[in-house]
XYZ file of C-alpha atoms in Angstrom:
480
model
C 72.447 110.750 -51.746
C 73.499 112.468 -54.090
C 76.940 112.655 -55.844
C 78.622 115.536 -54.519
C 79.336 118.206 -57.889
C 80.987 121.566 -58.632
C 78.471 124.253 -57.759
C 77.997 127.554 -58.790
C 74.827 129.439 -56.703
C 76.186 129.438 -52.927
C 73.078 127.811 -50.803
C 72.038 129.089 -47.575
C 68.813 126.945 -46.050
C 67.233 127.298 -43.175
C 66.029 123.644 -42.453
C 61.835 124.460 -42.003
C 61.926 126.563 -45.304
C 63.022 124.037 -47.834
C 60.774 121.426 -48.101
C 58.038 121.344 -51.307
C 55.820 119.526 -51.068
C 55.145 116.595 -53.900
C 57.835 114.388 -52.965
C 59.031 115.899 -49.108
C 62.265 117.475 -49.318
C 64.833 116.243 -46.665
C 67.850 119.234 -45.387
C 70.557 117.213 -43.614
C 73.550 119.016 -41.024
C 76.586 117.830 -39.131
C 74.801 117.570 -35.444
C 77.801 116.233 -33.661
C 75.302 114.932 -31.320
C 72.430 113.780 -33.208
C 72.798 113.545 -36.479
C 69.567 114.929 -37.039
C 67.298 114.979 -40.527
C 65.132 118.452 -40.089
C 62.258 117.487 -42.845
C 59.496 119.942 -43.077
C 56.640 121.350 -45.488
C 56.410 124.288 -47.261
C 53.090 125.703 -49.336
C 55.553 124.973 -53.422
C 53.926 122.302 -55.640
C 57.919 121.406 -56.585
C 60.355 119.279 -55.698
C 63.692 119.740 -54.364
C 65.651 117.085 -53.033
C 68.910 118.730 -50.120
C 72.060 116.738 -49.842
C 73.685 116.251 -46.294
C 75.191 120.070 -45.151
C 79.194 117.894 -45.931
C 77.596 117.006 -49.519
C 77.804 120.542 -52.682
C 73.906 120.967 -53.684
C 73.332 120.252 -57.596
C 73.784 122.069 -59.958
C 70.547 120.661 -61.750
C 68.955 121.431 -57.536
C 69.704 124.589 -57.389
C 68.014 126.508 -60.794
C 64.931 124.569 -59.701
C 65.286 125.986 -56.794
C 65.892 128.841 -58.656
C 63.198 127.888 -61.169
C 60.863 127.469 -58.606
C 60.836 131.161 -57.815
C 59.015 133.663 -59.550
C 60.405 137.092 -61.756
C 59.964 139.283 -58.961
C 57.520 142.874 -60.718
C 61.700 144.828 -60.311
C 59.160 147.547 -59.576
C 58.568 146.438 -56.389
C 62.064 147.112 -54.693
C 63.100 150.680 -53.631
C 66.913 151.054 -55.160
C 69.222 154.549 -54.888
C 72.213 154.926 -56.896
C 75.709 154.304 -55.846
C 78.621 155.500 -57.766
C 81.349 154.014 -55.298
C 79.319 151.013 -55.968
C 78.337 151.370 -59.807
C 74.904 150.713 -59.649
C 72.101 150.310 -57.906
C 70.918 149.562 -53.683
C 68.887 147.359 -53.467
C 67.056 148.693 -50.016
C 63.401 148.319 -49.433
C 60.640 145.757 -50.832
C 57.062 146.555 -51.189
C 55.544 143.332 -52.644
C 53.095 140.834 -50.740
C 54.990 138.215 -52.196
C 57.493 136.069 -49.742
C 59.524 134.203 -52.165
C 61.521 136.193 -54.361
C 64.471 136.844 -56.805
C 66.575 140.207 -57.387
C 66.954 141.628 -60.564
C 70.282 141.704 -62.638
C 69.091 144.988 -63.664
C 66.328 147.540 -62.775
C 65.088 150.486 -65.588
C 69.142 149.498 -67.684
C 70.372 150.153 -64.510
C 72.741 147.021 -62.736
C 71.572 146.780 -59.798
C 75.206 145.699 -57.698
C 74.033 145.144 -54.157
C 71.416 143.894 -51.912
C 71.024 145.826 -48.429
C 68.151 146.114 -46.646
C 67.344 149.266 -44.057
C 65.827 147.128 -41.658
C 62.450 147.722 -42.510
C 60.946 144.054 -41.558
C 59.587 143.137 -45.401
C 58.251 139.514 -45.314
C 60.836 138.109 -48.068
C 61.575 135.105 -46.689
C 63.010 133.034 -50.121
C 65.757 135.903 -51.732
C 67.626 134.746 -54.749
C 70.625 136.588 -55.224
C 71.933 136.666 -58.598
C 75.484 136.403 -59.829
C 76.649 139.303 -60.132
C 75.063 141.577 -57.098
C 76.745 140.775 -52.987
C 74.346 140.725 -50.437
C 75.529 143.411 -47.257
C 72.559 143.317 -45.599
C 69.909 140.597 -44.834
C 66.370 140.960 -44.078
C 64.826 140.336 -40.220
C 62.067 138.221 -41.731
C 64.365 135.950 -43.697
C 64.507 132.490 -44.130
C 65.975 131.167 -47.219
C 69.511 132.454 -49.336
C 70.417 131.815 -52.275
C 74.139 133.219 -53.239
C 76.034 133.490 -56.086
C 79.185 131.823 -56.738
C 81.545 135.991 -56.709
C 79.815 137.179 -53.264
C 83.412 135.624 -50.762
C 82.270 137.403 -48.315
C 79.174 137.546 -45.325
C 79.645 141.610 -44.755
C 79.219 142.786 -41.294
C 76.032 142.722 -39.473
C 74.678 140.943 -42.710
C 71.935 139.062 -41.128
C 71.869 140.999 -37.653
C 69.154 142.861 -35.805
C 68.942 144.768 -33.018
C 66.320 146.776 -33.653
C 63.460 144.033 -33.277
C 63.601 141.932 -30.589
C 67.319 142.158 -31.231
C 67.401 138.797 -32.505
C 68.635 138.023 -36.580
C 66.975 136.090 -39.282
C 65.410 132.970 -39.112
C 67.966 131.236 -40.579
C 68.727 127.762 -39.378
C 71.305 126.232 -41.069
C 74.262 126.472 -42.995
C 76.820 125.260 -45.817
C 78.549 128.032 -48.186
C 81.371 126.506 -49.651
C 82.824 130.046 -50.840
C 82.666 132.007 -48.708
C 86.192 133.203 -47.297
C 85.121 135.706 -44.697
C 82.663 136.154 -42.245
C 82.451 139.154 -40.462
C 81.605 140.731 -37.820
C 78.612 140.111 -36.165
C 77.540 138.481 -38.819
C 75.081 136.491 -37.585
C 74.824 137.935 -33.703
C 71.318 137.411 -31.781
C 70.199 134.502 -34.667
C 68.409 132.590 -32.427
C 66.908 129.560 -35.243
C 70.570 129.047 -36.479
C 71.156 125.478 -35.095
C 74.039 124.297 -37.589
C 76.836 126.149 -40.192
C 79.114 124.938 -42.252
C 81.812 127.458 -44.047
C 84.762 125.876 -45.304
C 87.114 127.702 -47.105
C 86.491 130.853 -44.952
C 89.757 131.537 -43.547
C 88.776 135.103 -41.272
C 85.552 135.333 -39.005
C 84.657 138.651 -37.317
C 84.343 139.700 -33.725
C 80.954 138.031 -32.032
C 80.231 136.671 -35.619
C 77.964 133.640 -33.551
C 77.699 135.535 -30.299
C 74.092 135.145 -29.241
C 72.992 131.740 -30.770
C 71.833 130.436 -28.685
C 70.237 127.010 -31.088
C 73.989 126.713 -32.452
C 75.292 123.719 -31.897
C 77.165 122.299 -34.359
C 79.876 124.272 -36.402
C 82.322 123.430 -38.922
C 84.964 126.241 -39.572
C 88.050 124.037 -40.695
C 90.353 127.008 -41.619
C 89.688 128.879 -39.208
C 93.038 129.235 -37.130
C 92.254 132.324 -35.417
C 88.918 132.652 -32.860
C 88.195 136.115 -33.043
C 86.394 137.979 -29.216
C 83.037 136.349 -29.068
C 82.918 134.795 -31.648
C 79.921 132.691 -30.242
C 79.826 133.688 -26.210
C 76.232 132.570 -25.370
C 76.308 130.077 -28.338
C 74.950 126.432 -27.604
C 78.278 125.039 -29.315
C 78.647 121.668 -27.989
C 81.884 121.143 -29.494
C 84.312 122.353 -31.257
C 86.804 120.790 -33.646
C 90.358 123.471 -32.621
C 93.265 121.774 -35.213
C 93.893 124.051 -37.048
C 93.490 126.991 -34.080
C 96.848 128.632 -32.617
C 94.484 132.157 -31.451
C 91.385 132.095 -29.129
C 91.016 136.018 -28.383
C 88.504 137.270 -25.351
C 85.591 135.950 -24.275
C 85.608 134.014 -28.147
C 83.467 130.865 -25.287
C 82.192 132.908 -23.749
C 79.041 130.943 -21.503
C 79.336 128.186 -23.449
C 77.539 125.694 -20.959
C 77.152 122.885 -23.794
C 81.234 122.130 -23.556
C 81.822 119.686 -22.020
C 85.989 118.644 -23.367
C 88.153 120.814 -25.004
C 91.252 119.577 -26.850
C 93.115 122.469 -27.366
C 96.584 121.239 -28.173
C 97.731 123.108 -30.669
C 96.308 126.402 -29.824
C 99.267 129.581 -28.506
C 97.475 131.948 -27.066
C 93.773 132.081 -25.295
C 92.503 135.222 -24.369
C 90.821 136.302 -21.452
C 87.677 134.948 -20.533
C 87.623 133.167 -23.173
C 85.751 129.939 -21.492
C 85.103 132.097 -18.499
C 81.512 130.442 -16.497
C 81.268 127.463 -19.598
C 79.300 125.547 -16.710
C 79.570 122.225 -17.647
C 83.476 122.450 -18.585
C 84.852 119.083 -16.956
C 88.116 117.892 -19.722
C 90.966 121.073 -20.701
C 93.621 119.573 -22.574
C 96.594 122.583 -22.930
C 99.740 122.751 -25.716
C 102.766 122.036 -24.396
C 103.481 125.464 -26.034
C 101.599 126.911 -24.696
C 102.479 130.993 -24.310
C 99.358 132.836 -22.985
C 96.735 132.672 -20.684
C 95.691 135.560 -20.739
C 92.872 136.875 -17.285
C 89.509 135.137 -16.318
C 90.271 132.468 -19.314
C 88.633 129.436 -17.494
C 86.993 131.238 -14.586
C 83.867 129.510 -13.070
C 83.953 126.738 -14.675
C 81.883 124.582 -12.733
C 82.478 120.833 -13.669
C 86.716 121.103 -14.102
C 88.668 118.943 -11.004
C 91.885 118.447 -12.646
C 93.633 120.806 -14.421
C 97.792 120.582 -15.463
C 99.251 123.994 -16.563
C 101.900 123.814 -18.762
C 104.842 126.731 -18.931
C 104.100 130.014 -19.756
C 102.244 134.221 -19.309
C 99.761 133.876 -16.715
C 96.284 136.458 -16.038
C 94.495 137.157 -13.342
C 92.277 134.483 -11.699
C 92.887 131.488 -15.110
C 91.437 129.028 -12.862
C 89.630 131.785 -10.266
C 86.090 130.743 -9.074
C 86.135 127.174 -10.422
C 83.646 125.869 -7.556
C 85.446 122.291 -7.864
C 88.482 121.558 -9.034
C 90.132 118.985 -7.542
C 94.372 119.176 -8.301
C 96.362 121.736 -10.211
C 99.567 121.141 -11.703
C 101.312 123.805 -12.528
C 105.402 125.500 -13.251
C 104.925 128.530 -13.173
C 101.202 130.930 -11.381
C 99.830 134.114 -12.235
C 97.391 136.533 -10.029
C 94.748 134.965 -8.051
C 94.662 132.169 -10.218
C 92.538 129.388 -7.896
C 91.070 131.961 -5.842
C 88.889 131.313 -4.551
C 88.419 127.912 -5.533
C 86.664 126.140 -2.803
C 86.997 122.134 -3.226
C 90.362 122.414 -4.190
C 92.594 119.700 -2.564
C 95.777 119.667 -4.381
C 98.632 121.633 -6.316
C 101.752 120.153 -6.732
C 104.360 123.279 -7.961
C 106.622 121.955 -11.273
C 110.251 123.429 -11.495
C 110.357 124.364 -15.299
C 113.499 123.983 -17.300
C 111.939 127.471 -19.208
C 112.807 128.546 -15.716
C 116.515 128.784 -15.784
C 118.345 131.633 -17.856
C 115.539 134.220 -17.542
C 117.754 137.401 -19.852
C 114.863 140.066 -19.767
C 112.743 142.228 -17.966
C 109.135 140.528 -16.510
C 106.828 141.737 -13.779
C 106.182 140.736 -10.107
C 103.244 141.032 -9.113
C 102.508 144.313 -10.620
C 105.411 146.556 -7.813
C 108.063 144.177 -8.407
C 110.698 144.420 -10.622
C 113.035 141.159 -10.902
C 116.031 140.965 -13.940
C 118.733 138.996 -14.080
C 122.148 141.696 -14.253
C 125.705 141.102 -13.826
C 126.230 137.953 -12.767
C 122.956 138.504 -9.856
C 119.046 138.845 -9.429
C 117.560 142.850 -8.529
C 114.351 142.325 -7.308
C 112.736 146.039 -6.236
C 115.443 147.006 -7.095
C 117.864 145.117 -4.409
C 120.935 143.427 -6.057
C 120.552 139.840 -4.657
C 123.616 137.067 -4.634
C 122.063 134.279 -7.218
C 124.456 131.829 -8.776
C 123.927 132.265 -12.558
C 121.573 130.324 -14.203
C 119.618 129.766 -10.511
C 115.600 129.883 -11.331
C 113.251 132.575 -10.378
C 109.876 131.246 -9.767
C 107.680 133.471 -8.886
C 103.790 132.205 -6.979
C 102.079 135.332 -7.703
C 100.108 137.249 -5.303
C 95.945 135.731 -4.115
C 96.868 132.498 -5.477
C 95.449 130.674 -3.165
C 93.375 132.639 -1.776
C 90.204 130.998 0.308
C 91.799 127.467 -1.816
C 89.346 126.309 1.400
C 89.860 122.878 1.081
C 94.028 122.554 -0.203
C 95.271 120.641 1.941
C 98.384 119.420 0.117
C 100.857 122.735 -1.570
C 104.682 120.930 -3.186
C 107.172 121.423 -5.204
C 107.801 118.854 -7.094
C 112.303 118.654 -8.977
C 113.504 122.011 -7.400
C 116.885 122.850 -7.588
C 118.436 124.032 -3.786
C 119.089 128.009 -4.456
C 116.376 128.428 -6.893
C 114.495 131.462 -6.226
C 110.939 131.576 -4.793
C 109.079 134.797 -4.673
C 105.647 134.860 -2.301
C 103.747 137.419 -3.578
C 100.340 138.874 -1.260
C 98.176 137.355 0.170
C 98.851 134.603 -2.031
C 97.514 131.525 0.842
C 94.855 134.073 2.258
C 92.181 131.993 4.281
C 93.685 128.533 3.331
C 93.000 127.521 6.633
C 93.182 123.974 6.016
C 96.111 124.192 4.653
C 98.562 122.068 7.040
C 102.544 122.495 5.418
C 104.778 124.050 2.591
C 108.167 123.173 2.669
C 110.683 125.958 1.236
C 113.467 122.855 1.735
C 116.356 124.984 0.743
C 115.082 127.376 -1.486
C 116.036 130.778 -1.381
C 112.509 132.898 -1.023
C 111.595 135.541 -1.360
C 108.385 137.697 0.456
C 106.598 140.577 -0.336
C 105.246 141.068 3.688
C 102.849 144.680 2.911
C 100.077 142.489 2.123
C 101.105 138.703 4.113
C 101.119 135.292 1.942
C 99.677 133.368 5.125
C 97.407 136.011 7.173
C 94.527 132.948 7.800
C 96.354 129.824 7.992
C 96.343 129.407 10.757
C 97.080 125.017 10.677
C 100.126 125.916 8.050
C 103.671 124.580 8.835
C 105.676 126.395 7.077
C 109.472 124.730 6.686
C 112.562 127.226 5.181
C 116.308 126.588 5.845
C 115.811 123.698 9.290
C 113.210 125.735 10.007
C 109.814 125.845 11.282
C 107.384 128.212 11.320
C 103.022 127.976 12.279
C 101.093 131.609 12.800
C 102.695 132.088 15.702
C 106.183 133.291 14.396
C 105.013 134.123 10.884
C 106.836 137.822 11.398
C 109.916 135.984 11.911
C 109.937 134.329 8.503
C 108.616 137.631 7.213
C 111.341 138.867 8.753
C 113.737 136.861 7.129
C 112.948 137.466 3.638
C 110.517 140.265 3.314
C 111.908 142.181 -0.021
C 110.748 145.041 2.377
């Protein structure tokens, strides 16, 4: 094992291509499950040893790699001059070698960028010299050496939609100098298995989307995970320690993830973890501010969830087919709709519900605000004690939860107010009882919340109501 040292070049490697036959080569990247070492051979007769992904290559080893690749005839590169970049852009290759080095100059003109125009050339191993940036790779690329001066992986750099919807042939990446990863940078790189960008602080949209074999990721300085960043990948785990914001669809359909600890995450966007079929454990932050629409929808292995007080979008946990128990402090529309195995639901009165001073939308139809010592709901003044809570069971929250037997209010005080939205408990045909005690109830009667709840008894203000006289309850508590 070689010691860690400062390197002068960033090395991005495909493990199967970087083994040299004189003594063999090992390229090992951090795999949290198997910790496997990938070993392979090429036809070059030199020896280069590669250390683990968590360590940096010795400068001498990078030099050996570069020296193993012969000088490429500059005439083999297709170029164009661009004054905006201050030199030549390499756009193509017409040679026959699969292992090439980009020249610093061609016919006296400085080479500034490499941006292949998409043709399927044969280059598999490419060395980029200091002062030149790789903007767009070629689809055949397996191994690339980047200069220390390049700190950005540009948009679509390794993605190729024109040729069978796949990216480059890279399998593993270790790039300690990269600070920013562009939009779609590795889109559909289906051979990619592990990546390490220890100093990257920014990542673009769908940067690793469609990387169907990507299991191991090291991005310790990323605080915002953008839209679709790892959607449809094979990720098995992710370190969310420094993550504060997960944008829409970031981990959509990552079916190998089983557990996520989001203890420090404040915002989770829409569909962020939707269709993660094996996700069975979710830990949410007490400081969570927002859960987006359908963020954990259709997570079929989830059996239990505890949701802190936050703003919740539509269908956040809808169609989680094996969810058994839910604890929450507020709701969103259709929050648990279609959770057919849900048996227990515990609505805890949270102190955050108290002292609401600004307007809020309930079910998109009724406005509730605290004004001059009273609540105004649907522009209908309702007298309430100052400091009372107004909580919402949003429309469709438990629709078609056909196994739900217990819905319980926890730590509620008398004279708190509860808004029950349209079809909130629609077709919960096994629900037996809801006791609202002496709390004040407002019901959206245009879409009756207890429709299809033939076994349900609702206790309100000392009276019992069932499917034969829910109309009386609606008359008493109607907002319309």
